[in-house]
PDB file of C-alpha atoms in Angstrom:
ATOM      1  CA  MET A   1     -40.038 -44.844  35.422  1.00  0.00           C
ATOM      2  CA  THR A   2     -40.846 -44.151  31.769  1.00  0.00           C
ATOM      3  CA  GLY A   3     -38.259 -43.960  29.008  1.00  0.00           C
ATOM      4  CA  ALA A   4     -36.378 -40.694  28.602  1.00  0.00           C
ATOM      5  CA  VAL A   5     -37.423 -38.518  25.687  1.00  0.00           C
ATOM      6  CA  ASP A   6     -34.589 -37.476  23.367  1.00  0.00           C
ATOM      7  CA  ASN A   7     -34.832 -33.668  23.025  1.00  0.00           C
ATOM      8  CA  THR A   8     -31.544 -33.112  21.235  1.00  0.00           C
ATOM      9  CA  VAL A   9     -31.583 -30.924  18.170  1.00  0.00           C
ATOM     10  CA  ASN A  10     -30.094 -32.641  15.211  1.00  0.00           C
ATOM     11  CA  THR A  11     -28.175 -30.897  12.419  1.00  0.00           C
ATOM     12  CA  LEU A  12     -30.798 -31.702   9.796  1.00  0.00           C
ATOM     13  CA  ASP A  13     -33.504 -29.912  11.816  1.00  0.00           C
ATOM     14  CA  VAL A  14     -31.387 -26.764  12.130  1.00  0.00           C
ATOM     15  CA  THR A  15     -30.491 -26.874   8.426  1.00  0.00           C
ATOM     16  CA  MET A  16     -34.136 -27.277   7.436  1.00  0.00           C
ATOM     17  CA  ALA A  17     -35.170 -24.403   9.716  1.00  0.00           C
ATOM     18  CA  VAL A  18     -32.572 -22.130   8.094  1.00  0.00           C
ATOM     19  CA  VAL A  19     -33.637 -23.202   4.585  1.00  0.00           C
ATOM     20  CA  VAL A  20     -37.344 -22.651   5.360  1.00  0.00           C
ATOM     21  CA  GLY A  21     -36.555 -19.236   6.872  1.00  0.00           C
ATOM     22  CA  GLY A  22     -34.447 -18.321   3.839  1.00  0.00           C
ATOM     23  CA  LEU A  23     -37.180 -19.356   1.396  1.00  0.00           C
ATOM     24  CA  PHE A  24     -39.773 -17.295   3.270  1.00  0.00           C
ATOM     25  CA  THR A  25     -37.436 -14.285   3.468  1.00  0.00           C
ATOM     26  CA  ILE A  26     -36.535 -14.310  -0.229  1.00  0.00           C
ATOM     27  CA  GLY A  27     -40.145 -15.063  -1.210  1.00  0.00           C
ATOM     28  CA  PHE A  28     -41.542 -12.115   0.744  1.00  0.00           C
ATOM     29  CA  HIS A  29     -38.797  -9.835  -0.584  1.00  0.00           C
ATOM     30  CA  LEU A  30     -39.625 -10.773  -4.169  1.00  0.00           C
ATOM     31  CA  MET A  31     -43.365 -10.324  -3.589  1.00  0.00           C
ATOM     32  CA  LEU A  32     -42.751  -6.728  -2.502  1.00  0.00           C
ATOM     33  CA  GLN A  33     -41.134  -5.853  -5.850  1.00  0.00           C
ATOM     34  CA  ARG A  34     -42.925  -4.063  -8.689  1.00  0.00           C
ATOM     35  CA  SER A  35     -42.164  -6.620 -11.418  1.00  0.00           C
ATOM     36  CA  LEU A  36     -44.938  -9.176 -11.936  1.00  0.00           C
ATOM     37  CA  MET A  37     -42.469 -11.976 -12.691  1.00  0.00           C
ATOM     38  CA  ARG A  38     -40.664 -11.336  -9.402  1.00  0.00           C
ATOM     39  CA  ILE A  39     -44.005 -11.430  -7.600  1.00  0.00           C
ATOM     40  CA  VAL A  40     -44.785 -14.804  -9.204  1.00  0.00           C
ATOM     41  CA  LEU A  41     -41.318 -16.146  -8.335  1.00  0.00           C
ATOM     42  CA  GLY A  42     -41.764 -14.917  -4.753  1.00  0.00           C
ATOM     43  CA  PHE A  43     -45.080 -16.750  -4.552  1.00  0.00           C
ATOM     44  CA  ILE A  44     -43.420 -19.933  -5.845  1.00  0.00           C
ATOM     45  CA  LEU A  45     -40.676 -19.666  -3.213  1.00  0.00           C
ATOM     46  CA  LEU A  46     -43.284 -19.155  -0.487  1.00  0.00           C
ATOM     47  CA  GLY A  47     -45.043 -22.309  -1.696  1.00  0.00           C
ATOM     48  CA  HIS A  48     -41.806 -24.304  -1.545  1.00  0.00           C
ATOM     49  CA  GLY A  49     -41.038 -22.914   1.912  1.00  0.00           C
ATOM     50  CA  THR A  50     -44.497 -23.934   3.114  1.00  0.00           C
ATOM     51  CA  ASN A  51     -44.061 -27.447   1.705  1.00  0.00           C
ATOM     52  CA  MET A  52     -40.723 -27.840   3.455  1.00  0.00           C
ATOM     53  CA  LEU A  53     -42.176 -26.508   6.707  1.00  0.00           C
ATOM     54  CA  LEU A  54     -44.989 -29.052   6.533  1.00  0.00           C
ATOM     55  CA  LEU A  55     -42.573 -31.892   5.834  1.00  0.00           C
ATOM     56  CA  VAL A  56     -40.307 -30.852   8.705  1.00  0.00           C
ATOM     57  CA  ALA A  57     -43.357 -30.837  10.979  1.00  0.00           C
ATOM     58  CA  GLY A  58     -43.896 -34.524  10.080  1.00  0.00           C
ATOM     59  CA  GLY A  59     -41.026 -35.624  12.278  1.00  0.00           C
ATOM     60  CA  THR A  60     -37.854 -37.533  11.651  1.00  0.00           C
ATOM     61  CA  PRO A  61     -37.528 -38.428   7.973  1.00  0.00           C
ATOM     62  CA  GLY A  62     -37.161 -42.015   6.872  1.00  0.00           C
ATOM     63  CA  ARG A  63     -39.846 -43.598   9.041  1.00  0.00           C
ATOM     64  CA  PRO A  64     -42.835 -45.033   7.170  1.00  0.00           C
ATOM     65  CA  PRO A  65     -46.223 -43.474   7.941  1.00  0.00           C
ATOM     66  CA  VAL A  66     -47.928 -46.905   8.059  1.00  0.00           C
ATOM     67  CA  LEU A  67     -46.393 -50.167   9.270  1.00  0.00           C
ATOM     68  CA  GLU A  68     -47.791 -53.239   7.503  1.00  0.00           C
ATOM     69  CA  GLY A  69     -48.313 -56.320   9.650  1.00  0.00           C
ATOM     70  CA  GLN A  70     -46.055 -55.130  12.466  1.00  0.00           C
ATOM     71  CA  PRO A  71     -47.136 -54.226  15.970  1.00  0.00           C
ATOM     72  CA  VAL A  72     -47.908 -50.502  16.183  1.00  0.00           C
ATOM     73  CA  ASN A  73     -45.741 -48.500  18.526  1.00  0.00           C
ATOM     74  CA  PRO A  74     -46.982 -44.864  18.778  1.00  0.00           C
ATOM     75  CA  ALA A  75     -43.401 -43.580  18.764  1.00  0.00           C
ATOM     76  CA  GLU A  76     -42.478 -45.638  15.670  1.00  0.00           C
ATOM     77  CA  PRO A  77     -44.446 -44.411  12.602  1.00  0.00           C
ATOM     78  CA  ALA A  78     -44.241 -40.920  11.151  1.00  0.00           C
ATOM     79  CA  ASP A  79     -47.312 -38.687  11.081  1.00  0.00           C
ATOM     80  CA  PRO A  80     -48.998 -38.935   7.629  1.00  0.00           C
ATOM     81  CA  LEU A  81     -51.008 -35.701   8.009  1.00  0.00           C
ATOM     82  CA  PRO A  82     -48.150 -33.276   7.153  1.00  0.00           C
ATOM     83  CA  GLN A  83     -47.361 -35.347   4.062  1.00  0.00           C
ATOM     84  CA  ALA A  84     -50.983 -35.144   2.902  1.00  0.00           C
ATOM     85  CA  MET A  85     -51.043 -31.405   3.616  1.00  0.00           C
ATOM     86  CA  ALA A  86     -47.812 -30.933   1.653  1.00  0.00           C
ATOM     87  CA  LEU A  87     -49.312 -32.750  -1.356  1.00  0.00           C
ATOM     88  CA  THR A  88     -52.410 -30.536  -1.139  1.00  0.00           C
ATOM     89  CA  SER A  89     -50.179 -27.469  -0.865  1.00  0.00           C
ATOM     90  CA  ILE A  90     -48.272 -28.508  -3.984  1.00  0.00           C
ATOM     91  CA  VAL A  91     -51.506 -28.759  -5.982  1.00  0.00           C
ATOM     92  CA  ILE A  92     -52.781 -25.390  -4.712  1.00  0.00           C
ATOM     93  CA  THR A  93     -49.425 -23.702  -5.365  1.00  0.00           C
ATOM     94  CA  PHE A  94     -49.331 -25.094  -8.902  1.00  0.00           C
ATOM     95  CA  GLY A  95     -52.866 -23.874  -9.666  1.00  0.00           C
ATOM     96  CA  LEU A  96     -52.260 -20.391  -8.272  1.00  0.00           C
ATOM     97  CA  THR A  97     -48.910 -20.140 -10.029  1.00  0.00           C
ATOM     98  CA  ALA A  98     -50.539 -20.974 -13.374  1.00  0.00           C
ATOM     99  CA  PHE A  99     -53.239 -18.363 -12.694  1.00  0.00           C
ATOM    100  CA  LEU A 100     -50.686 -15.685 -11.702  1.00  0.00           C
ATOM    101  CA  MET A 101     -48.561 -16.463 -14.769  1.00  0.00           C
ATOM    102  CA  ALA A 102     -51.625 -16.012 -16.990  1.00  0.00           C
ATOM    103  CA  LEU A 103     -52.389 -12.670 -15.312  1.00  0.00           C
ATOM    104  CA  ALA A 104     -48.779 -11.530 -15.687  1.00  0.00           C
ATOM    105  CA  TYR A 105     -48.742 -12.520 -19.366  1.00  0.00           C
ATOM    106  CA  ARG A 106     -52.035 -10.718 -19.964  1.00  0.00           C
ATOM    107  CA  SER A 107     -50.741  -7.589 -18.246  1.00  0.00           C
ATOM    108  CA  TRP A 108     -47.518  -7.721 -20.275  1.00  0.00           C
ATOM    109  CA  ARG A 109     -49.480  -8.084 -23.530  1.00  0.00           C
ATOM    110  CA  LEU A 110     -51.712  -5.111 -22.681  1.00  0.00           C
ATOM    111  CA  SER A 111     -49.153  -2.699 -21.257  1.00  0.00           C
ATOM    112  CA  GLY A 112     -45.891  -3.802 -22.862  1.00  0.00           C
ATOM    113  CA  SER A 113     -44.076  -4.254 -19.529  1.00  0.00           C
ATOM    114  CA  ASP A 114     -44.407  -6.391 -16.438  1.00  0.00           C
ATOM    115  CA  GLU A 115     -44.074  -3.485 -14.020  1.00  0.00           C
ATOM    116  CA  VAL A 116     -46.969  -2.828 -11.666  1.00  0.00           C
ATOM    117  CA  ARG A 117     -48.036   0.780 -12.074  1.00  0.00           C
ATOM    118  CA  ASP A 118     -49.435   3.061  -9.400  1.00  0.00           C
ATOM    119  CA  ASP A 119     -53.183   3.237  -9.343  1.00  0.00           C
ATOM    120  CA  VAL A 120     -54.281   6.694 -10.537  1.00  0.00           C
ATOM    121  CA  GLU A 121     -57.241   6.784  -8.166  1.00  0.00           C
ATOM    122  CA  ASP A 122     -54.989   5.952  -5.186  1.00  0.00           C
ATOM    123  CA  ARG A 123     -52.721   8.854  -6.125  1.00  0.00           C
ATOM    124  CA  ARG A 124     -55.718  11.206  -6.318  1.00  0.00           C
ATOM    125  CA  ILE A 125     -56.941  10.104  -2.891  1.00  0.00           C
ATOM    126  CA  ASP A 126     -53.435  10.565  -1.444  1.00  0.00           C
ATOM    127  CA  ILE A 127     -53.185  14.097  -2.877  1.00  0.00           C
ATOM    128  CA  ALA A 128     -56.632  14.930  -1.471  1.00  0.00           C
ATOM    129  CA  ARG A 129     -55.600  13.636   1.973  1.00  0.00           C
ATOM    130  CA  GLN A 130     -52.398  15.661   1.890  1.00  0.00           C
ATOM    131  CA  ARG A 131     -54.315  18.795   0.949  1.00  0.00           C
ATOM    132  CA  ALA A 132     -56.880  18.173   3.697  1.00  0.00           C
ATOM    133  CA  GLY A 133     -54.050  17.716   6.223  1.00  0.00           C
ATOM    134  CA  ALA A 134     -52.383  20.942   5.064  1.00  0.00           C
ATOM    135  CA  ASP A 135     -55.693  22.834   5.381  1.00  0.00           C
ATOM    136  CA  GLU A 136     -56.048  21.638   8.969  1.00  0.00           C
ATOM    137  CA  VAL A 137     -52.540  22.883   9.840  1.00  0.00           C
ATOM    138  CA  THR A 138     -52.707  26.262   8.083  1.00  0.00           C
ATOM    139  CA  GLY A 139     -56.413  26.960   8.462  1.00  0.00           C
ATOM    140  CA  PRO A 140     -58.911  27.754   5.723  1.00  0.00           C
ATOM    141  CA  GLY A 141     -58.006  31.445   5.244  1.00  0.00           C
ATOM    142  CA  GLU A 142     -54.199  31.205   5.365  1.00  0.00           C
ATOM    143  CA  GLU A 143     -51.819  30.637   2.460  1.00  0.00           C
ATOM    144  CA  ASN A 144     -49.950  27.360   2.229  1.00  0.00           C
ATOM    145  CA  ASP A 145     -46.611  27.430   0.395  1.00  0.00           C
ATOM    146  CA  ASP A 146     -46.264  23.649   0.384  1.00  0.00           C
ATOM    147  CA  ASP A 147     -46.645  22.015  -3.008  1.00  0.00           C
ATOM    148  CA  LEU A 148     -47.241  18.642  -1.246  1.00  0.00           C
ATOM    149  CA  GLY A 149     -44.814  16.780  -3.465  1.00  0.00           C
ATOM    150  CA  GLU A 150     -46.582  17.686  -6.680  1.00  0.00           C
ATOM    151  CA  PRO A 151     -44.287  18.004  -9.683  1.00  0.00           C
ATOM    152  CA  ASP A 152     -43.622  21.417 -11.153  1.00  0.00           C
ATOM    153  CA  GLY A 153     -44.943  22.206 -14.582  1.00  0.00           C
ATOM    154  CA  ASP A 154     -48.130  21.414 -16.400  1.00  0.00           C
ATOM    155  CA  LEU A 155     -50.245  18.967 -14.456  1.00  0.00           C
ATOM    156  CA  GLY A 156     -52.810  18.357 -17.176  1.00  0.00           C
ATOM    157  CA  ASP A 157     -56.506  17.890 -16.550  1.00  0.00           C
ATOM    158  CA  ASP A 158     -56.117  14.999 -14.128  1.00  0.00           C
ATOM    159  CA  GLY A 159     -53.698  16.818 -11.745  1.00  0.00           C
ATOM    160  CA  LEU A 160     -51.208  13.960 -11.741  1.00  0.00           C
ATOM    161  CA  GLY A 161     -48.426  15.346 -13.915  1.00  0.00           C
ATOM    162  CA  GLU A 162     -49.637  13.407 -16.925  1.00  0.00           C
ATOM    163  CA  PRO A 163     -51.164  15.006 -19.985  1.00  0.00           C
ATOM    164  CA  ALA A 164     -54.893  14.624 -20.300  1.00  0.00           C
ATOM    165  CA  GLY A 165     -56.136  12.219 -22.923  1.00  0.00           C
ATOM    166  CA  GLY A 166     -54.384   8.986 -21.814  1.00  0.00           C
ATOM    167  CA  GLU A 167     -51.819   8.901 -24.589  1.00  0.00           C
ATOM    168  CA  GLY A 168     -48.046   8.949 -24.191  1.00  0.00           C
ATOM    169  CA  ASP A 169     -45.582  11.535 -25.469  1.00  0.00           C
ATOM    170  CA  ALA A 170     -46.092  13.015 -28.942  1.00  0.00           C
ATOM    171  CA  GLY A 171     -49.630  11.623 -29.205  1.00  0.00           C
ATOM    172  CA  GLU A 172     -48.478   7.995 -29.459  1.00  0.00           C
ATOM    173  CA  PRO A 173     -50.991   5.373 -28.283  1.00  0.00           C
ATOM    174  CA  ASP A 174     -50.411   3.253 -25.187  1.00  0.00           C
ATOM    175  CA  HIS A 175     -48.107   0.229 -25.451  1.00  0.00           C
ATOM    176  CA  ARG A 176     -50.843  -2.200 -26.348  1.00  0.00           C
ATOM    177  CA  ASP A 177     -50.075  -4.978 -28.776  1.00  0.00           C
ATOM    178  CA  ASP A 178     -52.269  -3.737 -31.645  1.00  0.00           C
ATOM    179  CA  GLY A 179     -53.807  -0.510 -30.358  1.00  0.00           C
ATOM    180  CA  THR A 180     -57.195  -2.029 -29.525  1.00  0.00           C
ATOM    181  CA  ALA A 181     -59.057  -1.556 -26.293  1.00  0.00           C
ATOM    182  CA  PRO A 182     -58.564  -4.141 -23.504  1.00  0.00           C
ATOM    183  CA  GLU A 183     -62.102  -5.489 -23.858  1.00  0.00           C
ATOM    184  CA  GLU A 184     -61.444  -6.360 -27.513  1.00  0.00           C
ATOM    185  CA  HIS A 185     -58.626  -8.836 -26.592  1.00  0.00           C
ATOM    186  CA  ARG A 186     -60.495 -12.074 -26.119  1.00  0.00           C
TER     187      ARG A 186
END
């Protein structure tokens, strides 16, 4: 008869599972926000959650991955692969975080805020889809009283509720740092 395998769940494993789940939950929540800094922080938390998940997958902490000069028992050493993967994950997370921080800083310098704006072309496509759907329901010759969520008032030339010309209220330029075009910031 072989030795019995200990399948009991220890408190550290449950605690680590809750912490990893919490990091993933908060990280995904932050990545769904519209602020670029929150997106970067969410990415950082996801990286930490992944590192902890990899380290938990390595087995019971405290055992050395390699035993020097001692007889090797397969149940004795810890698996070194999750530790190597966690180190690789740390390097990748650091590189991507630096890249995302540079993008967020560049966006803040160009627009004056770190809020992700709606893409104008996506809004145009959505309005066109809504109009096409309304034409299918009412038919081509019938009147449709729906305004499809379009704002009342002057829609400007682009049909998006913004004045044509790309400038803000009262003819002020966009919130760029010195009023130059984006391609001139190098």
